[in-house]
Tab-separated table of C-alpha atoms in Angstrom:
chain	number	residue	atom	x	y	z
A	529	MET	CA	11.672	10.280	11.672
A	530	LYS	CA	12.186	13.604	9.904
A	531	LEU	CA	9.207	15.787	8.977
A	532	TYR	CA	9.165	19.044	6.995
A	533	ASN	CA	7.939	21.744	9.377
A	534	THR	CA	6.275	24.656	7.539
A	535	LEU	CA	7.065	26.851	10.566
A	536	THR	CA	10.840	26.459	10.228
A	537	MET	CA	10.908	25.556	6.503
A	538	THR	CA	13.224	22.658	7.254
A	539	LYS	CA	13.061	18.905	7.892
A	540	GLU	CA	13.326	18.276	11.580
A	541	GLU	CA	13.711	15.140	13.654
A	542	PHE	CA	10.341	14.357	15.173
A	543	GLU	CA	10.213	13.537	18.862
A	544	PRO	CA	6.853	13.816	20.671
A	545	LEU	CA	6.399	15.948	23.741
A	546	GLU	CA	5.223	12.960	25.731
A	547	GLU	CA	7.159	9.721	25.279
A	548	GLY	CA	5.250	7.098	23.327
A	549	LYS	CA	2.338	9.388	22.500
A	550	VAL	CA	1.699	11.589	19.468
A	551	LYS	CA	-0.917	14.322	19.611
A	552	MET	CA	-2.197	15.296	16.138
A	553	TYR	CA	-4.810	17.786	15.003
A	554	VAL	CA	-5.937	17.758	11.373
A	555	CYS	CA	-8.366	20.310	9.991
A	556	GLY	CA	-11.502	18.557	8.803
A	557	PRO	CA	-14.149	19.437	6.282
A	558	THR	CA	-16.956	22.022	6.331
A	559	VAL	CA	-19.865	19.606	6.147
A	560	TYR	CA	-22.183	21.271	3.602
A	561	ASP	CA	-21.608	18.844	0.692
A	562	PHE	CA	-19.893	15.597	-0.317
A	563	ILE	CA	-16.108	15.731	0.104
A	564	HIS	CA	-14.130	16.209	-3.125
A	565	ILE	CA	-10.811	14.740	-4.096
A	566	GLY	CA	-9.027	17.846	-2.851
A	567	ASN	CA	-10.436	17.102	0.615
A	568	ALA	CA	-9.406	13.473	0.246
A	569	ARG	CA	-5.704	14.249	-0.032
A	570	PRO	CA	-5.169	15.452	3.568
A	571	LEU	CA	-7.469	12.691	4.790
A	572	ILE	CA	-5.329	10.023	3.153
A	573	VAL	CA	-1.912	11.617	3.733
A	574	PHE	CA	-2.320	12.288	7.453
A	575	ASP	CA	-4.118	9.008	8.034
A	576	THR	CA	-1.034	7.339	6.560
A	577	LEU	CA	1.226	9.354	8.892
A	578	ARG	CA	-0.908	8.241	11.802
A	579	ARG	CA	-0.720	4.603	10.642
A	580	TYR	CA	3.072	4.874	10.404
A	581	PHE	CA	3.344	6.289	13.937
A	582	GLU	CA	1.156	3.462	15.202
A	583	TYR	CA	3.306	0.949	13.269
A	584	LYS	CA	6.289	2.344	15.171
A	585	GLY	CA	4.447	1.675	18.435
A	586	TYR	CA	3.188	5.182	19.296
A	587	GLU	CA	-0.227	5.810	20.735
A	588	VAL	CA	-1.764	8.443	18.443
A	589	ILE	CA	-4.388	10.825	19.713
A	590	TYR	CA	-5.896	11.972	16.431
A	591	ILE	CA	-8.374	14.844	16.439
A	592	GLN	CA	-10.166	15.949	13.273
A	593	ASN	CA	-12.910	18.511	13.541
A	594	PHE	CA	-16.113	19.113	11.599
A	595	THR	CA	-16.927	22.721	10.863
A	596	ASP	CA	-20.691	22.577	11.133
A	597	VAL	CA	-21.564	26.289	11.181
A	598	GLU	CA	-20.191	28.568	8.506
A	599	ASP	CA	-21.418	30.826	5.674
A	600	LYS	CA	-21.589	28.057	3.046
A	601	MET	CA	-23.545	25.847	5.437
A	602	ILE	CA	-25.956	28.611	6.343
A	603	ASN	CA	-26.563	29.512	2.670
A	604	ARG	CA	-27.214	25.902	1.677
A	605	ALA	CA	-29.428	25.117	4.648
A	606	ASN	CA	-31.530	28.214	3.970
A	607	LYS	CA	-31.778	27.285	0.293
A	608	GLU	CA	-32.987	23.806	1.177
A	609	GLY	CA	-35.358	25.048	3.873
A	610	ILE	CA	-33.677	22.983	6.614
A	611	THR	CA	-31.642	23.799	9.677
A	612	VAL	CA	-27.846	24.014	9.646
A	613	PHE	CA	-27.860	21.151	12.151
A	614	GLU	CA	-29.865	18.886	9.832
A	615	LEU	CA	-27.566	19.724	6.953
A	616	ALA	CA	-24.462	19.020	9.090
A	617	GLU	CA	-25.792	15.646	10.329
A	618	ARG	CA	-26.540	14.530	6.763
A	619	PHE	CA	-23.107	15.316	5.376
A	620	ILE	CA	-21.192	14.106	8.428
A	621	GLN	CA	-22.733	10.708	7.809
A	622	GLU	CA	-21.906	10.924	4.085
A	623	TYR	CA	-18.352	11.884	5.025
A	624	TYR	CA	-18.008	8.767	7.166
A	625	LYS	CA	-19.202	6.568	4.277
A	626	ASP	CA	-16.573	7.992	1.945
A	627	ALA	CA	-13.761	8.040	4.506
A	628	ASP	CA	-14.481	4.472	5.590
A	629	ARG	CA	-14.309	3.257	1.985
A	630	LEU	CA	-10.945	5.006	1.597
A	631	ASN	CA	-9.749	3.043	4.667
A	632	VAL	CA	-9.302	6.308	6.660
A	633	LYS	CA	-9.228	5.260	10.256
A	634	ARG	CA	-11.804	6.909	12.542
A	635	ALA	CA	-10.314	9.831	14.510
A	636	THR	CA	-9.890	9.498	18.259
A	637	LYS	CA	-12.571	12.192	18.279
A	638	ASN	CA	-14.347	14.306	15.644
A	639	PRO	CA	-15.486	17.345	17.622
A	640	ARG	CA	-18.130	19.532	16.025
A	641	ALA	CA	-17.782	23.335	16.261
A	642	THR	CA	-21.353	23.755	17.502
A	643	GLU	CA	-20.696	21.512	20.460
A	644	GLU	CA	-17.746	23.594	21.678
A	645	ILE	CA	-19.291	27.090	21.716
A	646	GLU	CA	-18.964	27.550	25.476
A	647	ASP	CA	-15.223	26.974	25.319
A	648	MET	CA	-14.879	29.320	22.358
A	649	ILE	CA	-16.601	32.073	24.306
A	650	ALA	CA	-14.262	31.499	27.224
A	651	LEU	CA	-11.172	31.736	24.997
A	652	ILE	CA	-12.471	34.908	23.330
A	653	GLN	CA	-13.109	36.475	26.723
A	654	ARG	CA	-9.607	35.606	27.789
A	655	LEU	CA	-8.190	37.394	24.686
A	656	ILE	CA	-10.351	40.451	25.431
A	657	ASP	CA	-9.105	40.483	29.031
A	658	LYS	CA	-5.525	40.401	27.863
A	659	GLY	CA	-6.031	43.223	25.350
A	660	TYR	CA	-5.690	41.051	22.236
A	661	ALA	CA	-9.370	41.378	21.242
A	662	TYR	CA	-12.044	44.066	21.217
A	663	VAL	CA	-15.813	44.258	20.848
A	664	VAL	CA	-17.624	46.420	18.249
A	665	ASP	CA	-21.462	46.261	18.069
A	666	GLY	CA	-21.572	42.580	19.044
A	667	ASP	CA	-18.627	41.549	16.862
A	668	VAL	CA	-15.294	40.583	18.421
A	669	TYR	CA	-12.015	41.074	16.552
A	670	PHE	CA	-8.422	39.980	17.216
A	671	ARG	CA	-5.757	42.740	17.259
A	672	THR	CA	-3.349	41.203	14.741
A	673	ARG	CA	-0.587	43.770	15.147
A	674	LYS	CA	-0.474	43.205	18.899
A	675	PHE	CA	0.781	39.655	18.301
A	676	ALA	CA	4.414	40.392	17.464
A	677	GLU	CA	5.111	37.080	15.704
A	678	TYR	CA	2.169	37.289	13.313
A	679	GLY	CA	3.238	35.963	9.897
A	680	LYS	CA	5.767	33.429	11.245
A	681	LEU	CA	4.013	30.455	9.679
A	682	SER	CA	3.294	31.938	6.231
A	683	HIS	CA	6.659	33.772	6.362
A	684	LYS	CA	4.990	37.111	5.526
A	685	ASN	CA	5.584	40.386	7.261
A	686	ILE	CA	2.869	42.877	8.239
A	687	GLU	CA	3.693	45.226	5.374
A	688	GLU	CA	3.252	42.427	2.792
A	689	LEU	CA	-0.022	41.433	4.390
A	690	MET	CA	-1.276	45.015	4.465
A	691	ALA	CA	-0.524	45.382	0.715
A	692	GLY	CA	-2.808	42.454	-0.066
A	693	ALA	CA	-5.507	43.307	2.445
A	694	ARG	CA	-8.997	44.212	1.195
A	695	VAL	CA	-10.368	47.258	2.943
A	696	ASP	CA	-14.109	47.411	3.316
A	697	PRO	CA	-15.211	50.951	4.262
A	698	ASN	CA	-18.198	49.517	6.154
A	699	GLU	CA	-16.089	47.382	8.408
A	700	LYS	CA	-15.784	48.414	12.081
A	701	LYS	CA	-12.347	46.924	12.609
A	702	GLU	CA	-9.528	48.996	14.058
A	703	ASP	CA	-7.148	47.588	11.480
A	704	PRO	CA	-7.844	45.839	8.125
A	705	LEU	CA	-5.662	42.881	9.259
A	706	ASP	CA	-7.807	42.192	12.372
A	707	PHE	CA	-9.954	39.066	12.050
A	708	ALA	CA	-13.274	38.019	13.545
A	709	LEU	CA	-13.403	35.866	16.654
A	710	TRP	CA	-17.174	36.285	17.104
A	711	LYS	CA	-19.831	37.476	14.646
A	712	ALA	CA	-22.990	39.218	15.751
A	713	LYS	CA	-26.267	37.545	14.753
A	714	LYS	CA	-27.738	38.248	11.340
A	715	GLU	CA	-31.211	37.401	10.074
A	716	GLY	CA	-31.581	33.755	9.035
A	717	GLU	CA	-28.462	32.586	10.890
A	718	PRO	CA	-28.164	30.267	13.898
A	719	ALA	CA	-26.917	32.066	16.984
A	720	TRP	CA	-25.738	31.469	20.536
A	721	SER	CA	-25.836	33.687	23.626
A	722	SER	CA	-22.586	35.407	24.624
A	723	PRO	CA	-21.426	38.299	26.774
A	724	TRP	CA	-21.381	40.434	23.627
A	725	GLY	CA	-24.847	39.486	22.422
A	726	GLU	CA	-26.202	36.653	20.278
A	727	GLY	CA	-23.963	35.468	17.495
A	728	ARG	CA	-21.645	32.689	16.315
A	729	PRO	CA	-17.893	31.976	16.335
A	730	GLY	CA	-15.461	32.886	13.609
A	731	TRP	CA	-13.883	30.007	11.748
A	732	HIS	CA	-10.382	30.309	13.118
A	733	ILE	CA	-11.287	30.232	16.818
A	734	GLU	CA	-13.003	26.858	16.347
A	735	CYS	CA	-9.808	24.922	15.627
A	736	SER	CA	-7.751	26.572	18.362
A	737	VAL	CA	-10.355	25.618	20.951
A	738	MET	CA	-10.878	22.069	19.775
A	739	ALA	CA	-7.116	21.387	19.405
A	740	MET	CA	-6.307	22.675	22.856
A	741	LYS	CA	-9.306	21.115	24.570
A	742	TYR	CA	-8.554	17.614	23.387
A	743	LEU	CA	-4.748	17.716	23.033
A	744	GLY	CA	-3.441	20.424	25.323
A	745	GLN	CA	-2.058	23.950	24.999
A	746	THR	CA	0.940	22.736	23.045
A	747	ILE	CA	0.433	19.864	20.540
A	748	ASP	CA	2.879	17.774	18.557
A	749	ILE	CA	1.497	18.128	15.010
A	750	HIS	CA	-1.091	20.392	13.359
A	751	ALA	CA	-1.821	19.473	9.770
A	752	GLY	CA	-3.985	20.362	6.822
A	753	GLY	CA	-3.971	21.514	3.211
A	754	GLN	CA	-1.520	24.090	1.912
A	755	ASP	CA	-4.427	26.500	1.330
A	756	LEU	CA	-4.912	26.704	5.127
A	757	ILE	CA	-1.467	28.149	5.914
A	758	PHE	CA	-2.798	31.664	5.553
A	759	PRO	CA	-4.950	32.974	6.994
A	760	HIS	CA	-6.457	30.011	8.911
A	761	HIS	CA	-3.419	28.457	10.513
A	762	GLU	CA	-1.631	31.803	10.929
A	763	ASN	CA	-4.630	33.101	12.841
A	764	GLU	CA	-4.849	29.949	14.930
A	765	ILE	CA	-1.285	30.466	16.069
A	766	ALA	CA	-1.874	34.161	16.895
A	767	GLN	CA	-5.013	33.648	19.004
A	768	SER	CA	-3.776	30.455	20.723
A	769	GLU	CA	-0.348	31.760	21.668
A	770	ALA	CA	-1.679	35.184	22.662
A	771	ALA	CA	-4.094	33.409	25.053
A	772	THR	CA	-1.627	30.861	26.570
A	773	GLY	CA	1.815	32.376	26.107
A	774	LYS	CA	2.947	28.912	24.937
A	775	PRO	CA	3.834	27.478	21.516
A	776	PHE	CA	0.643	26.161	19.912
A	777	ALA	CA	1.980	23.385	17.705
A	778	ARG	CA	5.551	22.148	17.358
A	779	PHE	CA	5.200	20.779	13.818
A	780	TRP	CA	3.022	22.241	11.039
A	781	LEU	CA	2.483	19.881	8.094
A	782	HIS	CA	0.781	20.825	4.842
A	783	ASN	CA	-0.071	18.836	1.774
A	784	GLY	CA	0.006	20.261	-1.763
A	785	TYR	CA	-2.860	21.150	-4.043
A	786	VAL	CA	-4.767	18.717	-6.292
A	787	ASN	CA	-5.187	19.869	-9.893
A	788	ILE	CA	-7.513	18.345	-12.511
A	789	ASN	CA	-5.988	17.655	-15.913
A	790	ASN	CA	-3.262	20.237	-15.047
A	791	GLU	CA	-5.828	22.906	-14.206
A	792	LYS	CA	-6.873	24.115	-10.765
A	793	MET	CA	-9.886	22.150	-9.503
A	794	SER	CA	-12.952	24.389	-9.751
A	795	LYS	CA	-16.683	23.960	-9.939
A	796	SER	CA	-16.889	26.848	-12.405
A	797	LEU	CA	-14.537	25.039	-14.786
A	798	GLY	CA	-16.652	21.856	-14.551
A	799	ASN	CA	-13.621	19.828	-13.469
A	800	PHE	CA	-14.784	19.135	-9.940
A	801	PHE	CA	-14.884	15.510	-8.771
A	802	THR	CA	-16.303	14.268	-5.501
A	803	VAL	CA	-14.799	11.256	-3.802
A	804	ARG	CA	-18.212	9.537	-4.176
A	805	GLU	CA	-18.100	9.906	-7.987
A	806	ILE	CA	-14.645	8.355	-8.206
A	807	ILE	CA	-15.106	5.421	-5.781
A	808	GLU	CA	-18.375	4.404	-7.378
A	809	LYS	CA	-16.467	3.774	-10.616
A	810	TYR	CA	-13.061	2.729	-9.357
A	811	HIS	CA	-11.698	0.728	-6.447
A	812	PRO	CA	-11.539	3.110	-3.438
A	813	GLU	CA	-8.009	1.946	-2.702
A	814	ALA	CA	-7.002	3.042	-6.226
A	815	LEU	CA	-7.739	6.607	-5.211
A	816	ARG	CA	-5.728	6.097	-2.032
A	817	LEU	CA	-2.775	4.594	-3.899
A	818	PHE	CA	-2.959	7.411	-6.484
A	819	MET	CA	-2.626	9.983	-3.706
A	820	LEU	CA	0.305	8.175	-2.126
A	821	GLN	CA	2.253	7.706	-5.289
A	822	ALA	CA	3.245	11.395	-5.102
A	823	HIS	CA	5.067	13.176	-2.297
A	824	TYR	CA	2.450	14.780	-0.065
A	825	ARG	CA	3.979	18.271	-0.265
A	826	LYS	CA	4.055	18.394	-4.060
A	827	PRO	CA	1.119	19.443	-6.307
A	828	LEU	CA	-0.798	16.430	-7.604
A	829	ASN	CA	-2.427	16.238	-11.007
A	830	PHE	CA	-5.592	14.155	-11.223
A	831	SER	CA	-7.025	12.664	-14.380
A	832	ILE	CA	-9.116	9.669	-15.259
A	833	ASP	CA	-6.167	8.100	-17.079
A	834	LEU	CA	-4.078	8.398	-13.899
A	835	ILE	CA	-6.692	6.882	-11.604
A	836	GLU	CA	-7.099	4.008	-14.086
A	837	GLN	CA	-3.314	3.465	-13.974
A	838	ALA	CA	-3.508	3.425	-10.180
A	839	GLU	CA	-6.264	0.797	-10.340
A	840	VAL	CA	-4.103	-1.401	-12.563
A	841	ALA	CA	-1.205	-1.012	-10.133
A	842	LEU	CA	-3.458	-1.855	-7.212
A	843	LYS	CA	-4.623	-4.963	-8.973
A	844	ARG	CA	-0.927	-6.095	-9.293
A	845	ILE	CA	-0.702	-5.968	-5.461
A	846	TYR	CA	-3.944	-7.861	-4.958
A	847	THR	CA	-2.978	-10.474	-7.566
A	848	CYS	CA	0.443	-10.979	-5.989
A	849	TYR	CA	-1.144	-11.448	-2.544
A	850	GLU	CA	-3.756	-13.827	-3.995
A	851	ASN	CA	-1.069	-15.882	-5.726
A	852	LEU	CA	0.887	-16.172	-2.471
A	853	GLU	CA	-2.158	-17.479	-0.640
A	854	PHE	CA	-2.678	-20.044	-3.400
A	855	LEU	CA	0.955	-21.139	-3.600
A	856	ILE	CA	1.288	-21.532	0.173
A	857	GLN	CA	-1.291	-24.338	0.136
A	858	ASN	CA	0.922	-26.693	-1.843
A	859	ALA	CA	4.426	-25.297	-1.397
A	860	ALA	CA	7.503	-27.469	-0.725
A	861	SER	CA	9.234	-27.460	2.637
A	862	SER	CA	12.374	-25.836	1.199
A	863	SER	CA	13.758	-24.341	-1.996
A	864	GLU	CA	17.012	-23.094	-3.423
A	865	ASN	CA	15.356	-19.691	-4.038
A	866	ASP	CA	14.353	-19.100	-0.438
A	867	ASP	CA	17.404	-17.145	0.601
A	868	MET	CA	17.311	-15.012	-2.529
A	869	LEU	CA	13.688	-13.943	-2.079
A	870	LYS	CA	14.025	-13.426	1.654
A	871	ALA	CA	17.092	-11.200	1.190
A	872	ALA	CA	15.332	-9.149	-1.522
A	873	ILE	CA	12.237	-8.657	0.668
A	874	GLU	CA	14.280	-7.653	3.733
A	875	ASP	CA	16.303	-5.134	1.665
A	876	LEU	CA	13.191	-3.608	0.096
A	877	LYS	CA	11.382	-3.415	3.430
A	878	ALA	CA	14.330	-1.516	4.895
A	879	LYS	CA	14.267	0.918	1.974
A	880	PHE	CA	10.492	1.310	2.387
A	881	ILE	CA	10.950	2.251	6.049
A	882	ASP	CA	13.798	4.662	5.211
A	883	ALA	CA	11.543	6.400	2.712
A	884	MET	CA	8.746	6.736	5.240
A	885	GLU	CA	11.225	8.080	7.810
A	886	ASP	CA	12.219	10.751	5.325
A	887	ASP	CA	9.295	13.178	5.580
A	888	LEU	CA	6.710	10.539	4.802
A	889	ASN	CA	8.016	9.896	1.297
A	890	THR	CA	5.221	7.571	0.149
A	891	ALA	CA	6.184	8.181	-3.476
A	892	GLU	CA	9.482	6.401	-2.910
A	893	ALA	CA	7.997	3.845	-0.512
A	894	THR	CA	5.357	2.696	-3.019
A	895	GLY	CA	8.143	2.295	-5.615
A	896	TYR	CA	9.909	-0.186	-3.276
A	897	LEU	CA	6.614	-1.916	-2.637
A	898	PHE	CA	6.184	-2.585	-6.362
A	899	GLU	CA	9.795	-3.771	-6.566
A	900	MET	CA	8.873	-6.233	-3.841
A	901	VAL	CA	5.858	-7.404	-5.817
A	902	ARG	CA	8.092	-7.960	-8.831
A	903	GLU	CA	10.601	-9.991	-6.811
A	904	ILE	CA	7.784	-12.089	-5.291
A	905	ASN	CA	6.285	-12.769	-8.726
A	906	THR	CA	9.712	-13.784	-10.076
A	907	TYR	CA	10.587	-16.333	-7.368
A	908	ALA	CA	7.368	-17.370	-5.648
A	909	ASN	CA	6.645	-20.413	-7.827
A	910	SER	CA	9.824	-22.055	-6.514
A	911	CYS	CA	9.865	-21.105	-2.856
A	912	SER	CA	9.042	-22.907	0.344
A	913	LYS	CA	5.898	-22.445	2.415
A	914	GLU	CA	7.899	-20.642	5.094
A	915	THR	CA	9.380	-18.141	2.604
A	916	LEU	CA	6.040	-17.579	0.880
A	917	THR	CA	4.372	-16.960	4.237
A	918	PHE	CA	7.166	-14.472	5.099
A	919	ALA	CA	6.560	-12.733	1.765
A	920	LYS	CA	2.800	-12.636	2.241
A	921	ASP	CA	3.130	-11.265	5.832
A	922	THR	CA	5.627	-8.605	4.835
A	923	LEU	CA	3.559	-7.481	1.869
A	924	LYS	CA	0.505	-7.191	4.101
A	925	GLU	CA	2.483	-5.373	6.794
A	926	LEU	CA	3.712	-2.668	4.433
A	927	CYS	CA	0.416	-2.285	2.634
A	928	SER	CA	-1.312	-1.794	6.015
A	929	ILE	CA	0.934	1.232	6.651
A	930	LEU	CA	-0.301	2.699	3.379
A	931	GLY	CA	-3.917	1.708	4.053
A	932	ILE	CA	-4.252	-0.607	1.030
A	933	LEU	CA	-4.836	-4.331	0.602
A	934	GLU	CA	-7.446	-3.970	3.362
A	935	GLN	CA	-10.418	-4.966	1.256
A	936	TYR	CA	-9.006	-8.357	0.176
A	937	SER	CA	-11.520	-10.431	2.071
A	938	GLU	CA	-14.367	-8.595	0.416
A	939	LYS	CA	-12.755	-8.278	-2.977
A	940	GLU	CA	-14.641	-11.206	-4.418
A	941	GLU	CA	-17.448	-13.406	-3.339
A	942	ALA	CA	-16.637	-17.050	-2.492
A	943	ILE	CA	-16.504	-19.323	-5.482
A	944	PRO	CA	-19.890	-21.156	-5.703
A	945	GLN	CA	-19.994	-24.812	-4.780
A	946	GLU	CA	-21.283	-25.802	-8.264
A	947	ILE	CA	-18.120	-24.310	-9.809
A	948	LEU	CA	-15.923	-26.185	-7.363
A	949	GLU	CA	-17.697	-29.424	-8.244
A	950	LEU	CA	-17.152	-28.863	-11.963
A	951	VAL	CA	-13.421	-28.184	-11.351
A	952	LYS	CA	-13.230	-31.385	-9.362
A	953	LYS	CA	-14.852	-33.333	-12.222
A	954	ARG	CA	-12.467	-31.791	-14.717
A	955	ASN	CA	-9.438	-32.782	-12.637
A	956	GLN	CA	-10.772	-36.365	-12.450
A	957	ALA	CA	-11.252	-36.382	-16.267
A	958	ARG	CA	-7.680	-35.139	-16.755
A	959	LYS	CA	-6.330	-37.760	-14.372
A	960	ALA	CA	-8.172	-40.428	-16.392
A	961	LYS	CA	-6.726	-38.882	-19.586
A	962	ASN	CA	-10.209	-38.095	-20.806
A	963	PHE	CA	-9.075	-34.811	-22.276
A	964	ALA	CA	-12.161	-34.285	-24.418
A	965	GLU	CA	-14.372	-34.317	-21.300
A	966	ALA	CA	-11.873	-32.080	-19.488
A	967	ASP	CA	-12.057	-29.593	-22.349
A	968	ARG	CA	-15.819	-29.724	-22.354
A	969	ILE	CA	-15.964	-28.917	-18.629
A	970	ARG	CA	-13.457	-26.147	-19.115
A	971	ASP	CA	-15.698	-24.581	-21.763
A	972	GLU	CA	-18.702	-24.926	-19.464
A	973	LEU	CA	-16.827	-23.202	-16.711
A	974	LYS	CA	-15.884	-20.414	-19.081
A	975	SER	CA	-19.535	-19.922	-20.071
A	976	LEU	CA	-20.339	-19.576	-16.345
A	977	GLY	CA	-17.696	-16.873	-15.952
A	978	TYR	CA	-14.692	-18.831	-14.638
A	979	ILE	CA	-11.353	-19.955	-15.996
A	980	VAL	CA	-9.133	-22.683	-14.615
A	981	LEU	CA	-5.321	-22.540	-14.643
A	982	ASP	CA	-3.275	-25.695	-14.259
A	983	THR	CA	-0.121	-24.931	-12.247
A	984	PRO	CA	2.555	-27.096	-10.631
A	985	GLN	CA	0.951	-26.232	-7.307
A	986	GLY	CA	-2.518	-27.343	-8.386
A	987	THR	CA	-5.602	-25.953	-10.174
A	988	LYS	CA	-6.354	-22.264	-9.758
A	989	ILE	CA	-9.813	-20.836	-10.333
A	990	GLU	CA	-10.289	-17.238	-11.487
A	991	ARG	CA	-13.424	-15.276	-12.143
A	992	ILE	CA	-13.472	-13.698	-15.628
A	993	LYS	CA	-13.414	-9.923	-15.199
């Protein structure tokens, strides 16, 4: 499999450090509010990558953190008159609700920053001892210029970074490019004891510690949104590699931005959607499919029209799968169309896999999936049970990689027994050529919210949407 590595700006063949095992770290949310659709993109994209690795037989150790102490959290907690820990617990639980509905698999571990403070202090002390960090009035800063490779991820040099740096005359840093590893305690903020006085960790040190603690000093893949390349991921590399002398992550993967109606998503513009708002109105898998119908590295434009189109497309997949289940019940033992459909499915499956192997090209892969749906719909009515079962299993297999078609069993409630009895009576009336009675029962079923379709394979019952 080839993946685009932000570090080298090229597609590289992926081989894990340890055979049969992939170690991934994905930056998670700051848990001060409901996640928005911008947060949802890396969740869905890198969950899909994990699913594909697992499909290929790898064991994936997937770590995604929760930032549960940070300025936004402190400000909101103080505003609500609760502790930062209470705020974090509330929105971590809300995160799980949304992520579960999006079929995002639970991480191997979701470490919380506040639970890893001791290890952060140890890493900061190590950087101080090696001369990469210094203490000023209880704050600890990283000496950016001392790390010779600083800028290698964002592909910026020190001069470019200096030109864009904001210089605060009140800052105590030796250099404007230096960044905080530890922040001295301020009034109204949670704090922990450290060798430099009470305070709390900087944002960047959190991820370095959690990635290395649970995955090792060198990991296979570090991933997140494009907005994290600089300074967050750049700083992670600097402090991690300065401490260990080893490469921090072999592959750096970043997804593109999400825009709303061709404008940057922003609360100030009033075009800010939470995942909760969208999945309360639309099928959660429609949001997932929408995200996967574009290449993960490209910008993605979100609009209500586009999510509605994704929901229609999702329904096509569900309807195809439902029809296969129905047709299998009464299918013939063989058919002249079997070889044609099998060959088409095998060809499209191979193309689907090739697309996924090419830098997780889900945009192309979903296109092949819908071609498969079209082929199945064309030939399914005249195929054998064996071929229909093959089609159904393959469709399910590929959809599982994408994390869709997983809510089929809960899509609809079971058809009530009284409806089944009416359908049975209608079939008896038709068999007796009592078409007036059959039509009367059909109208009664319609008034109860159901329609019946007479097919060569038998009677099909559908709920009126």
